[in-house]
PDB file of C-alpha atoms in Angstrom:
ATOM      1  CA  MET A   4      -2.539 -11.669  13.174  1.00 46.00           C
ATOM      2  CA  ASP A   5      -5.162 -11.441  10.983  1.00 73.00           C
ATOM      3  CA  ASP A   6      -8.364 -13.441  12.793  1.00 89.00           C
ATOM      4  CA  SER A   7     -10.362 -15.707  11.101  1.00 95.00           C
ATOM      5  CA  VAL A   8     -13.741 -13.579   9.594  1.00 96.00           C
ATOM      6  CA  VAL A   9     -16.111 -15.583  11.548  1.00 97.00           C
ATOM      7  CA  THR A  10     -14.062 -14.648  14.771  1.00 96.00           C
ATOM      8  CA  ALA A  11     -13.476 -11.374  14.203  1.00 96.00           C
ATOM      9  CA  VAL A  12     -17.322 -10.641  13.101  1.00 97.00           C
ATOM     10  CA  GLN A  13     -18.666 -12.547  16.252  1.00 97.00           C
ATOM     11  CA  GLN A  14     -16.338 -10.426  18.743  1.00 97.00           C
ATOM     12  CA  ARG A  15     -18.030  -7.343  17.170  1.00 97.00           C
ATOM     13  CA  LEU A  16     -21.193  -8.523  17.425  1.00 98.00           C
ATOM     14  CA  VAL A  17     -21.001  -9.353  20.822  1.00 98.00           C
ATOM     15  CA  ASN A  18     -19.627  -5.549  21.334  1.00 97.00           C
ATOM     16  CA  GLN A  19     -22.511  -3.997  19.869  1.00 98.00           C
ATOM     17  CA  TYR A  20     -25.434  -6.045  21.344  1.00 98.00           C
ATOM     18  CA  GLN A  21     -23.595  -5.611  25.068  1.00 97.00           C
ATOM     19  CA  ARG A  22     -23.743  -1.720  24.051  1.00 96.00           C
ATOM     20  CA  MET A  23     -27.397  -2.177  23.219  1.00 97.00           C
ATOM     21  CA  LEU A  24     -28.358  -3.906  26.478  1.00 96.00           C
ATOM     22  CA  SER A  25     -26.204  -1.174  28.422  1.00 94.00           C
ATOM     23  CA  GLN A  26     -29.272   1.270  26.884  1.00 95.00           C
ATOM     24  CA  VAL A  27     -32.299  -0.494  27.833  1.00 94.00           C
ATOM     25  CA  GLU A  28     -32.184  -0.227  31.586  1.00 88.00           C
ATOM     26  CA  THR A  29     -32.043   3.632  30.450  1.00 91.00           C
ATOM     27  CA  ILE A  30     -35.144   3.822  28.635  1.00 92.00           C
ATOM     28  CA  ALA A  31     -37.132   1.744  30.996  1.00 85.00           C
ATOM     29  CA  SER A  32     -36.050   4.096  33.430  1.00 83.00           C
ATOM     30  CA  ASN A  33     -36.759   7.713  31.700  1.00 81.00           C
ATOM     31  CA  ASN A  34     -37.371   9.723  28.210  1.00 75.00           C
ATOM     32  CA  ASP A  35     -33.380   9.790  27.438  1.00 84.00           C
ATOM     33  CA  VAL A  36     -33.835  10.508  23.500  1.00 89.00           C
ATOM     34  CA  GLU A  37     -30.202   9.327  23.264  1.00 93.00           C
ATOM     35  CA  ALA A  38     -30.622   6.105  24.471  1.00 94.00           C
ATOM     36  CA  VAL A  39     -33.289   5.116  22.147  1.00 94.00           C
ATOM     37  CA  HIS A  40     -30.751   6.633  19.444  1.00 94.00           C
ATOM     38  CA  ARG A  41     -28.072   4.681  21.078  1.00 96.00           C
ATOM     39  CA  TYR A  42     -29.962   1.584  21.331  1.00 97.00           C
ATOM     40  CA  ARG A  43     -30.653   1.377  18.079  1.00 96.00           C
ATOM     41  CA  VAL A  44     -27.358   2.348  16.222  1.00 96.00           C
ATOM     42  CA  SER A  45     -25.896  -0.688  18.017  1.00 97.00           C
ATOM     43  CA  LEU A  46     -28.472  -2.989  16.487  1.00 97.00           C
ATOM     44  CA  ARG A  47     -28.196  -1.138  13.095  1.00 97.00           C
ATOM     45  CA  LYS A  48     -24.532  -1.541  13.186  1.00 97.00           C
ATOM     46  CA  SER A  49     -24.830  -5.471  14.178  1.00 98.00           C
ATOM     47  CA  ARG A  50     -27.696  -6.182  11.818  1.00 98.00           C
ATOM     48  CA  CYS A  51     -25.421  -5.147   8.938  1.00 97.00           C
ATOM     49  CA  LEU A  52     -22.535  -7.200   9.977  1.00 97.00           C
ATOM     50  CA  LEU A  53     -24.509  -9.949   9.934  1.00 98.00           C
ATOM     51  CA  ALA A  54     -26.117  -9.137   6.517  1.00 97.00           C
ATOM     52  CA  ILE A  55     -22.712  -8.261   4.770  1.00 97.00           C
ATOM     53  CA  PHE A  56     -21.166 -11.441   6.121  1.00 97.00           C
ATOM     54  CA  ALA A  57     -24.230 -13.863   5.639  1.00 96.00           C
ATOM     55  CA  ASP A  58     -22.235 -15.810   3.553  1.00 95.00           C
ATOM     56  CA  GLU A  59     -19.145 -16.525   5.626  1.00 95.00           C
ATOM     57  CA  LEU A  60     -21.415 -16.842   8.964  1.00 96.00           C
ATOM     58  CA  ALA A  61     -23.344 -19.591   6.894  1.00 95.00           C
ATOM     59  CA  ASN A  62     -22.720 -22.043  10.220  1.00 93.00           C
ATOM     60  CA  THR A  63     -23.542 -19.778  12.732  1.00 96.00           C
ATOM     61  CA  PRO A  64     -26.223 -18.356  14.391  1.00 97.00           C
ATOM     62  CA  ALA A  65     -26.526 -15.398  12.293  1.00 97.00           C
ATOM     63  CA  ALA A  66     -29.670 -16.113  10.537  1.00 96.00           C
ATOM     64  CA  THR A  67     -31.503 -16.631  13.623  1.00 97.00           C
ATOM     65  CA  LEU A  68     -29.993 -13.441  15.040  1.00 98.00           C
ATOM     66  CA  ALA A  69     -31.034 -11.292  12.168  1.00 98.00           C
ATOM     67  CA  ALA A  70     -33.980 -12.060  12.446  1.00 97.00           C
ATOM     68  CA  SER A  71     -34.295 -11.467  16.131  1.00 98.00           C
ATOM     69  CA  PHE A  72     -32.266  -8.270  16.176  1.00 98.00           C
ATOM     70  CA  LYS A  73     -34.677  -6.683  13.470  1.00 97.00           C
ATOM     71  CA  GLN A  74     -37.675  -7.619  15.813  1.00 97.00           C
ATOM     72  CA  GLN A  75     -35.653  -5.675  18.479  1.00 97.00           C
ATOM     73  CA  ALA A  76     -34.759  -2.764  16.327  1.00 97.00           C
ATOM     74  CA  HIS A  77     -38.594  -2.344  15.017  1.00 96.00           C
ATOM     75  CA  VAL A  78     -40.038  -1.864  18.383  1.00 96.00           C
ATOM     76  CA  SER A  79     -38.496   1.380  18.616  1.00 95.00           C
ATOM     77  CA  ASN A  80     -39.288   2.538  15.246  1.00 93.00           C
ATOM     78  CA  ALA A  81     -41.942   4.828  15.820  1.00 91.00           C
ATOM     79  CA  VAL A  82     -40.295   6.594  19.062  1.00 93.00           C
ATOM     80  CA  ARG A  83     -37.142   7.540  17.127  1.00 92.00           C
ATOM     81  CA  ASP A  84     -39.302   8.473  14.395  1.00 90.00           C
ATOM     82  CA  ILE A  85     -41.108  10.868  16.279  1.00 91.00           C
ATOM     83  CA  ASP A  86     -37.897  12.433  18.457  1.00 91.00           C
ATOM     84  CA  VAL A  87     -36.378  13.331  14.688  1.00 89.00           C
ATOM     85  CA  PHE A  88     -40.039  14.806  13.841  1.00 89.00           C
ATOM     86  CA  ILE A  89     -39.915  16.898  17.703  1.00 91.00           C
ATOM     87  CA  ALA A  90     -36.388  18.431  16.477  1.00 89.00           C
ATOM     88  CA  ALA A  91     -37.201  19.240  13.171  1.00 86.00           C
ATOM     89  CA  VAL A  92     -40.652  20.818  13.893  1.00 88.00           C
ATOM     90  CA  ASP A  93     -41.217  24.782  14.217  1.00 87.00           C
ATOM     91  CA  ILE A  94     -44.701  24.983  15.322  1.00 87.00           C
ATOM     92  CA  PRO A  95     -45.032  25.074  18.933  1.00 89.00           C
ATOM     93  CA  MET A  96     -49.263  23.657  18.245  1.00 87.00           C
ATOM     94  CA  ILE A  97     -47.391  20.433  16.612  1.00 87.00           C
ATOM     95  CA  ILE A  98     -44.820  20.160  18.949  1.00 90.00           C
ATOM     96  CA  ASP A  99     -47.235  19.874  22.177  1.00 90.00           C
ATOM     97  CA  TYR A 100     -49.039  17.396  20.131  1.00 87.00           C
ATOM     98  CA  LEU A 101     -46.189  15.240  19.067  1.00 89.00           C
ATOM     99  CA  LEU A 102     -45.050  15.615  22.781  1.00 91.00           C
ATOM    100  CA  GLN A 103     -48.347  14.317  24.006  1.00 90.00           C
ATOM    101  CA  GLN A 104     -47.686  11.420  21.267  1.00 89.00           C
ATOM    102  CA  ARG A 105     -44.400  10.670  22.486  1.00 91.00           C
ATOM    103  CA  LEU A 106     -45.215   9.912  26.034  1.00 92.00           C
ATOM    104  CA  LEU A 107     -47.753   6.997  24.908  1.00 92.00           C
ATOM    105  CA  LEU A 108     -45.398   5.934  22.594  1.00 93.00           C
ATOM    106  CA  GLN A 109     -42.313   5.687  25.076  1.00 93.00           C
ATOM    107  CA  GLN A 110     -45.053   3.353  27.533  1.00 93.00           C
ATOM    108  CA  GLN A 111     -45.498   0.918  24.567  1.00 94.00           C
ATOM    109  CA  LEU A 112     -41.858   1.067  24.021  1.00 95.00           C
ATOM    110  CA  ARG A 113     -40.707  -0.022  27.645  1.00 94.00           C
ATOM    111  CA  GLN A 114     -43.786  -2.697  27.480  1.00 95.00           C
ATOM    112  CA  ARG A 115     -42.309  -4.075  24.212  1.00 96.00           C
ATOM    113  CA  LEU A 116     -38.622  -4.093  25.574  1.00 96.00           C
ATOM    114  CA  GLY A 117     -40.258  -5.882  28.508  1.00 95.00           C
ATOM    115  CA  ASP A 118     -41.688  -8.390  26.550  1.00 96.00           C
ATOM    116  CA  LEU A 119     -38.386  -8.984  24.840  1.00 97.00           C
ATOM    117  CA  GLN A 120     -36.207  -9.727  27.655  1.00 96.00           C
ATOM    118  CA  ARG A 121     -35.893 -13.643  27.235  1.00 97.00           C
ATOM    119  CA  GLU A 122     -35.086 -12.838  23.855  1.00 97.00           C
ATOM    120  CA  ARG A 123     -32.093 -10.601  24.553  1.00 98.00           C
ATOM    121  CA  GLN A 124     -30.918 -13.601  27.202  1.00 97.00           C
ATOM    122  CA  LEU A 125     -31.068 -15.917  24.333  1.00 97.00           C
ATOM    123  CA  CYS A 126     -29.293 -13.743  21.650  1.00 98.00           C
ATOM    124  CA  LEU A 127     -26.548 -12.830  24.232  1.00 97.00           C
ATOM    125  CA  SER A 128     -26.100 -16.635  25.082  1.00 97.00           C
ATOM    126  CA  CYS A 129     -25.808 -17.582  21.294  1.00 97.00           C
ATOM    127  CA  LEU A 130     -23.416 -14.684  20.858  1.00 97.00           C
ATOM    128  CA  LEU A 131     -21.092 -16.106  23.601  1.00 97.00           C
ATOM    129  CA  LEU A 132     -21.201 -19.962  22.051  1.00 96.00           C
ATOM    130  CA  PRO A 133     -17.767 -20.743  20.126  1.00 96.00           C
ATOM    131  CA  TRP A 134     -18.881 -20.231  16.813  1.00 96.00           C
ATOM    132  CA  PRO A 135     -17.324 -22.799  13.661  1.00 95.00           C
ATOM    133  CA  THR A 136     -14.685 -20.827  12.206  1.00 92.00           C
ATOM    134  CA  THR A 137     -13.834 -20.276   8.622  1.00 91.00           C
ATOM    135  CA  ALA A 138     -10.200 -20.222   6.680  1.00 92.00           C
ATOM    136  CA  VAL A 139     -11.135 -16.921   5.301  1.00 94.00           C
ATOM    137  CA  THR A 140      -9.403 -14.116   7.057  1.00 96.00           C
ATOM    138  CA  LEU A 141     -11.218 -10.643   8.198  1.00 95.00           C
ATOM    139  CA  SER A 142      -9.126  -8.353   6.032  1.00 93.00           C
ATOM    140  CA  ALA A 143      -9.783 -10.460   2.557  1.00 95.00           C
ATOM    141  CA  ALA A 144     -13.728 -10.816   3.246  1.00 96.00           C
ATOM    142  CA  VAL A 145     -14.058  -6.950   3.978  1.00 95.00           C
ATOM    143  CA  ALA A 146     -11.672  -6.255   0.766  1.00 94.00           C
ATOM    144  CA  THR A 147     -14.507  -8.292  -1.279  1.00 95.00           C
ATOM    145  CA  GLN A 148     -17.106  -6.632   0.448  1.00 96.00           C
ATOM    146  CA  LEU A 149     -16.011  -3.080   0.399  1.00 93.00           C
ATOM    147  CA  GLN A 150     -15.751  -3.683  -3.916  1.00 93.00           C
ATOM    148  CA  GLN A 151     -19.243  -5.408  -3.943  1.00 95.00           C
ATOM    149  CA  LEU A 152     -21.010  -2.292  -1.779  1.00 94.00           C
ATOM    150  CA  GLN A 153     -19.171  -0.001  -4.254  1.00 93.00           C
ATOM    151  CA  GLN A 154     -20.647  -1.374  -7.595  1.00 95.00           C
ATOM    152  CA  ARG A 155     -23.798  -1.922  -5.864  1.00 96.00           C
ATOM    153  CA  SER A 156     -23.887   1.880  -4.511  1.00 94.00           C
ATOM    154  CA  ILE A 157     -23.225   3.054  -8.138  1.00 95.00           C
ATOM    155  CA  ALA A 158     -26.164   0.942  -9.773  1.00 96.00           C
ATOM    156  CA  ALA A 159     -28.691   2.097  -7.032  1.00 96.00           C
ATOM    157  CA  SER A 160     -27.744   5.684  -7.438  1.00 96.00           C
ATOM    158  CA  LYS A 161     -28.233   5.153 -11.441  1.00 96.00           C
ATOM    159  CA  LEU A 162     -31.807   3.354 -10.339  1.00 97.00           C
ATOM    160  CA  ALA A 163     -32.491   5.998  -8.109  1.00 97.00           C
ATOM    161  CA  VAL A 164     -31.708   9.317 -10.526  1.00 96.00           C
ATOM    162  CA  SER A 165     -33.735   7.415 -13.611  1.00 97.00           C
ATOM    163  CA  THR A 166     -36.609   6.335 -11.665  1.00 97.00           C
ATOM    164  CA  GLY A 167     -36.635   8.853  -8.732  1.00 95.00           C
ATOM    165  CA  LYS A 168     -38.136   6.639  -6.599  1.00 97.00           C
ATOM    166  CA  ASP A 169     -37.988   7.055  -2.720  1.00 97.00           C
ATOM    167  CA  LYS A 170     -37.278   3.687  -2.150  1.00 97.00           C
ATOM    168  CA  HIS A 171     -34.216   3.591  -4.342  1.00 97.00           C
ATOM    169  CA  TRP A 172     -32.456   6.445  -2.715  1.00 97.00           C
ATOM    170  CA  HIS A 173     -33.114   4.657   0.534  1.00 97.00           C
ATOM    171  CA  LYS A 174     -31.480   1.669  -1.129  1.00 97.00           C
ATOM    172  CA  LEU A 175     -28.469   4.116  -1.980  1.00 96.00           C
ATOM    173  CA  ARG A 176     -28.338   5.172   1.670  1.00 95.00           C
ATOM    174  CA  LEU A 177     -28.660   2.047   3.120  1.00 95.00           C
ATOM    175  CA  LEU A 178     -25.554   0.601   1.221  1.00 95.00           C
ATOM    176  CA  ILE A 179     -23.780   3.774   1.717  1.00 93.00           C
ATOM    177  CA  LYS A 180     -24.518   3.210   5.473  1.00 93.00           C
ATOM    178  CA  ALA A 181     -22.995  -0.438   4.886  1.00 94.00           C
ATOM    179  CA  GLN A 182     -20.120   0.748   3.657  1.00 92.00           C
ATOM    180  CA  ARG A 183     -19.139   3.156   6.382  1.00 91.00           C
ATOM    181  CA  TYR A 184     -20.247   0.497   9.064  1.00 93.00           C
ATOM    182  CA  LEU A 185     -17.796  -2.013   7.480  1.00 94.00           C
ATOM    183  CA  ILE A 186     -15.049   0.540   7.577  1.00 91.00           C
ATOM    184  CA  GLU A 187     -15.363   1.976  10.795  1.00 90.00           C
ATOM    185  CA  LEU A 188     -16.211  -1.427  12.340  1.00 94.00           C
ATOM    186  CA  CYS A 189     -13.744  -3.825  10.627  1.00 93.00           C
ATOM    187  CA  LEU A 190     -10.662  -1.309   9.764  1.00 88.00           C
ATOM    188  CA  ASP A 191      -8.653  -0.449  13.134  1.00 75.00           C
ATOM    189  CA  ASN A 192      -8.206   3.207  13.634  1.00 59.00           C
ATOM    190  CA  HIS A 193      -9.795   3.967  10.422  1.00 61.00           C
ATOM    191  CA  HIS A 194     -13.241   5.695   9.541  1.00 61.00           C
ATOM    192  CA  SER A 195     -14.927   6.912   6.236  1.00 64.00           C
ATOM    193  CA  ASP A 196     -15.416   9.940   4.616  1.00 68.00           C
ATOM    194  CA  ALA A 197     -19.370   9.594   4.393  1.00 70.00           C
ATOM    195  CA  SER A 198     -20.554  12.554   5.985  1.00 72.00           C
ATOM    196  CA  LEU A 199     -22.028  14.235   2.757  1.00 81.00           C
ATOM    197  CA  TRP A 200     -23.772  11.106   1.736  1.00 88.00           C
ATOM    198  CA  GLN A 201     -25.027  10.348   5.210  1.00 84.00           C
ATOM    199  CA  GLN A 202     -26.464  14.061   6.517  1.00 89.00           C
ATOM    200  CA  ARG A 203     -28.036  14.254   2.866  1.00 93.00           C
ATOM    201  CA  LEU A 204     -29.612  10.502   2.396  1.00 95.00           C
ATOM    202  CA  GLY A 205     -30.555  10.616   6.241  1.00 93.00           C
ATOM    203  CA  GLU A 206     -32.648  14.168   5.837  1.00 94.00           C
ATOM    204  CA  PHE A 207     -33.891  12.625   2.712  1.00 96.00           C
ATOM    205  CA  ASN A 208     -35.066   9.770   4.880  1.00 94.00           C
ATOM    206  CA  ASP A 209     -36.537  12.004   7.839  1.00 93.00           C
ATOM    207  CA  ASN A 210     -38.188  13.626   5.410  1.00 94.00           C
ATOM    208  CA  CYS A 211     -40.566  10.405   4.196  1.00 95.00           C
ATOM    209  CA  ASN A 212     -40.586   9.370   7.421  1.00 91.00           C
ATOM    210  CA  GLN A 213     -42.404  12.520   8.786  1.00 91.00           C
ATOM    211  CA  LEU A 214     -44.586  12.893   5.657  1.00 92.00           C
ATOM    212  CA  GLN A 215     -45.513   8.625   6.548  1.00 90.00           C
ATOM    213  CA  PHE A 216     -46.350   9.819  10.020  1.00 85.00           C
ATOM    214  CA  LEU A 217     -48.717  12.808   8.777  1.00 86.00           C
ATOM    215  CA  THR A 218     -50.389  10.229   6.444  1.00 86.00           C
ATOM    216  CA  ASP A 219     -51.152   8.386   9.205  1.00 82.00           C
ATOM    217  CA  LEU A 220     -52.216  10.404  11.850  1.00 76.00           C
ATOM    218  CA  PRO A 221     -55.738  10.209  12.954  1.00 75.00           C
ATOM    219  CA  LEU A 222     -58.418  12.857  12.850  1.00 66.00           C
ATOM    220  CA  GLN A 223     -57.472  16.006  14.507  1.00 72.00           C
ATOM    221  CA  PRO A 224     -59.375  19.100  16.019  1.00 73.00           C
ATOM    222  CA  LYS A 225     -59.395  21.327  12.549  1.00 79.00           C
ATOM    223  CA  ARG A 226     -57.094  24.298  14.091  1.00 78.00           C
ATOM    224  CA  LEU A 227     -54.359  21.645  14.246  1.00 84.00           C
ATOM    225  CA  GLN A 228     -55.619  20.361  11.023  1.00 86.00           C
ATOM    226  CA  ARG A 229     -54.542  23.570   9.445  1.00 86.00           C
ATOM    227  CA  GLN A 230     -51.250  23.852  10.895  1.00 87.00           C
ATOM    228  CA  LEU A 231     -50.458  19.945   9.833  1.00 88.00           C
ATOM    229  CA  ARG A 232     -51.686  20.793   6.077  1.00 89.00           C
ATOM    230  CA  LYS A 233     -49.580  23.533   6.354  1.00 90.00           C
ATOM    231  CA  LEU A 234     -46.178  21.425   7.703  1.00 91.00           C
ATOM    232  CA  THR A 235     -47.355  18.697   5.084  1.00 93.00           C
ATOM    233  CA  LYS A 236     -46.793  21.382   1.902  1.00 95.00           C
ATOM    234  CA  ARG A 237     -43.687  22.641   3.374  1.00 94.00           C
ATOM    235  CA  LEU A 238     -42.479  18.996   3.674  1.00 95.00           C
ATOM    236  CA  LYS A 239     -43.045  17.880   0.288  1.00 96.00           C
ATOM    237  CA  GLN A 240     -41.814  20.873  -1.239  1.00 97.00           C
ATOM    238  CA  GLN A 241     -38.565  20.018   0.917  1.00 96.00           C
ATOM    239  CA  LYS A 242     -38.605  16.607  -0.653  1.00 97.00           C
ATOM    240  CA  LYS A 243     -39.110  18.070  -4.113  1.00 97.00           C
ATOM    241  CA  GLN A 244     -35.553  20.013  -3.491  1.00 97.00           C
ATOM    242  CA  GLN A 245     -33.747  17.400  -1.795  1.00 97.00           C
ATOM    243  CA  LYS A 246     -34.213  14.906  -4.775  1.00 97.00           C
ATOM    244  CA  ARG A 247     -32.805  17.520  -7.283  1.00 97.00           C
ATOM    245  CA  GLU A 248     -30.019  18.006  -5.015  1.00 96.00           C
ATOM    246  CA  LEU A 249     -29.155  14.299  -4.432  1.00 96.00           C
ATOM    247  CA  THR A 250     -29.480  13.834  -7.958  1.00 96.00           C
ATOM    248  CA  VAL A 251     -26.961  16.810  -8.975  1.00 96.00           C
ATOM    249  CA  LEU A 252     -24.393  15.046  -6.339  1.00 93.00           C
ATOM    250  CA  VAL A 253     -25.032  11.519  -7.650  1.00 94.00           C
ATOM    251  CA  GLU A 254     -24.228  13.003 -11.613  1.00 94.00           C
ATOM    252  CA  GLN A 255     -20.978  14.832 -10.018  1.00 93.00           C
ATOM    253  CA  GLU A 256     -20.058  11.410  -7.962  1.00 91.00           C
ATOM    254  CA  LEU A 257     -20.240   9.140 -11.253  1.00 93.00           C
ATOM    255  CA  THR A 258     -17.625  11.425 -13.280  1.00 93.00           C
ATOM    256  CA  LYS A 259     -15.300  10.512 -11.036  1.00 89.00           C
ATOM    257  CA  LYS A 260     -12.995   7.378 -11.184  1.00 82.00           C
ATOM    258  CA  ASP A 261     -13.734   5.919  -7.768  1.00 83.00           C
ATOM    259  CA  ALA A 262     -17.359   6.813  -7.581  1.00 86.00           C
ATOM    260  CA  PHE A 263     -18.975   5.937  -4.103  1.00 87.00           C
ATOM    261  CA  GLY A 264     -15.536   4.063  -3.027  1.00 77.00           C
ATOM    262  CA  LEU A 265     -15.445   5.900   0.585  1.00 69.00           C
ATOM    263  CA  LYS A 266     -12.508   7.421   1.145  1.00 64.00           C
ATOM    264  CA  LEU A 267     -10.596   5.973   4.352  1.00 60.00           C
ATOM    265  CA  LYS A 268      -9.300   8.164   6.733  1.00 60.00           C
ATOM    266  CA  ASN A 269      -6.615   7.397   9.301  1.00 60.00           C
ATOM    267  CA  SER A 270      -8.091   7.931  12.863  1.00 54.00           C
ATOM    268  CA  SER A 271      -4.892   7.189  14.840  1.00 51.00           C
TER     269      SER A 271
END
C-alpha cells in the first residue's frame, strides 16, 4: 500500500535522525573522522527531505525541524572541511599544522554538541509525535519532485556554464544531490547513477572550501607561509581545470534527451 507522503517522509526522518544521534556519542568520545561524516550525512539527508517536501509537510513541525537541523549541521562544518583538506594535502608541514587545528576544532565541536543536547531531545520528540496526514501519496509526490528537480538542474547547469560563478556550480551540485537522496530514500530497492556528477562537483566544492580555509587563516610563520602560497596557487589552478571539465560535461549532458534525469538502478 502506498503511504501518505507525510507518513512516509516522517518515518524516513526518524530513521535518519536516530542514525545521527548514534554518532554523537562517538564524536564525543574520540576523534573518529568517519563519525563526523556519518553525522553530517544523516542530517543532510533529513534536511533534503524537509526541503523537497516542504509543501506537503506544511501542517507539520517540518519548518521548525529544518531550522534546527541546519544549526546542528553547521557546528560540524569546520571539522569536516579540515578532515577533507588533510586527506588531500601532501605537504608534511601543512599536514602537521592542519592536524593541530583539527584538535582545536574537535574540542569546539564536542562543546557545541553538548550545548545542543536539549535541542536534539526536542527534535526527536517532534519527530515521534503524530503528524497530520494528507491524501497525496509518496509515489505521486516523488514523481512530481523528480521531474521538477530535473528541470531545475538543467536551468542551473546552463547558468553555471554561462556565468562560471562558483555559487551556480554549487547550486547544481545540491540539486543533483537532492535527486540522488530522493531516489535512494524514497524509492525502495533503487539507487541513482550519479557517481560521475557527485565526484566531479564534490571535488570542486572541496577545492572551494580549501581555498576559503586558506584565505581565512591567521598570519603564519614565514616558512609555513611559503608552503601555503604554493598550495593556494596549485588549488587555484586545479579549480580552473575543474571548471573547464565541468563545462564540457554539462554541454555533453544537455545534448541528451533526458538531460540531468538520474538513471535508476534496481538494487534488489
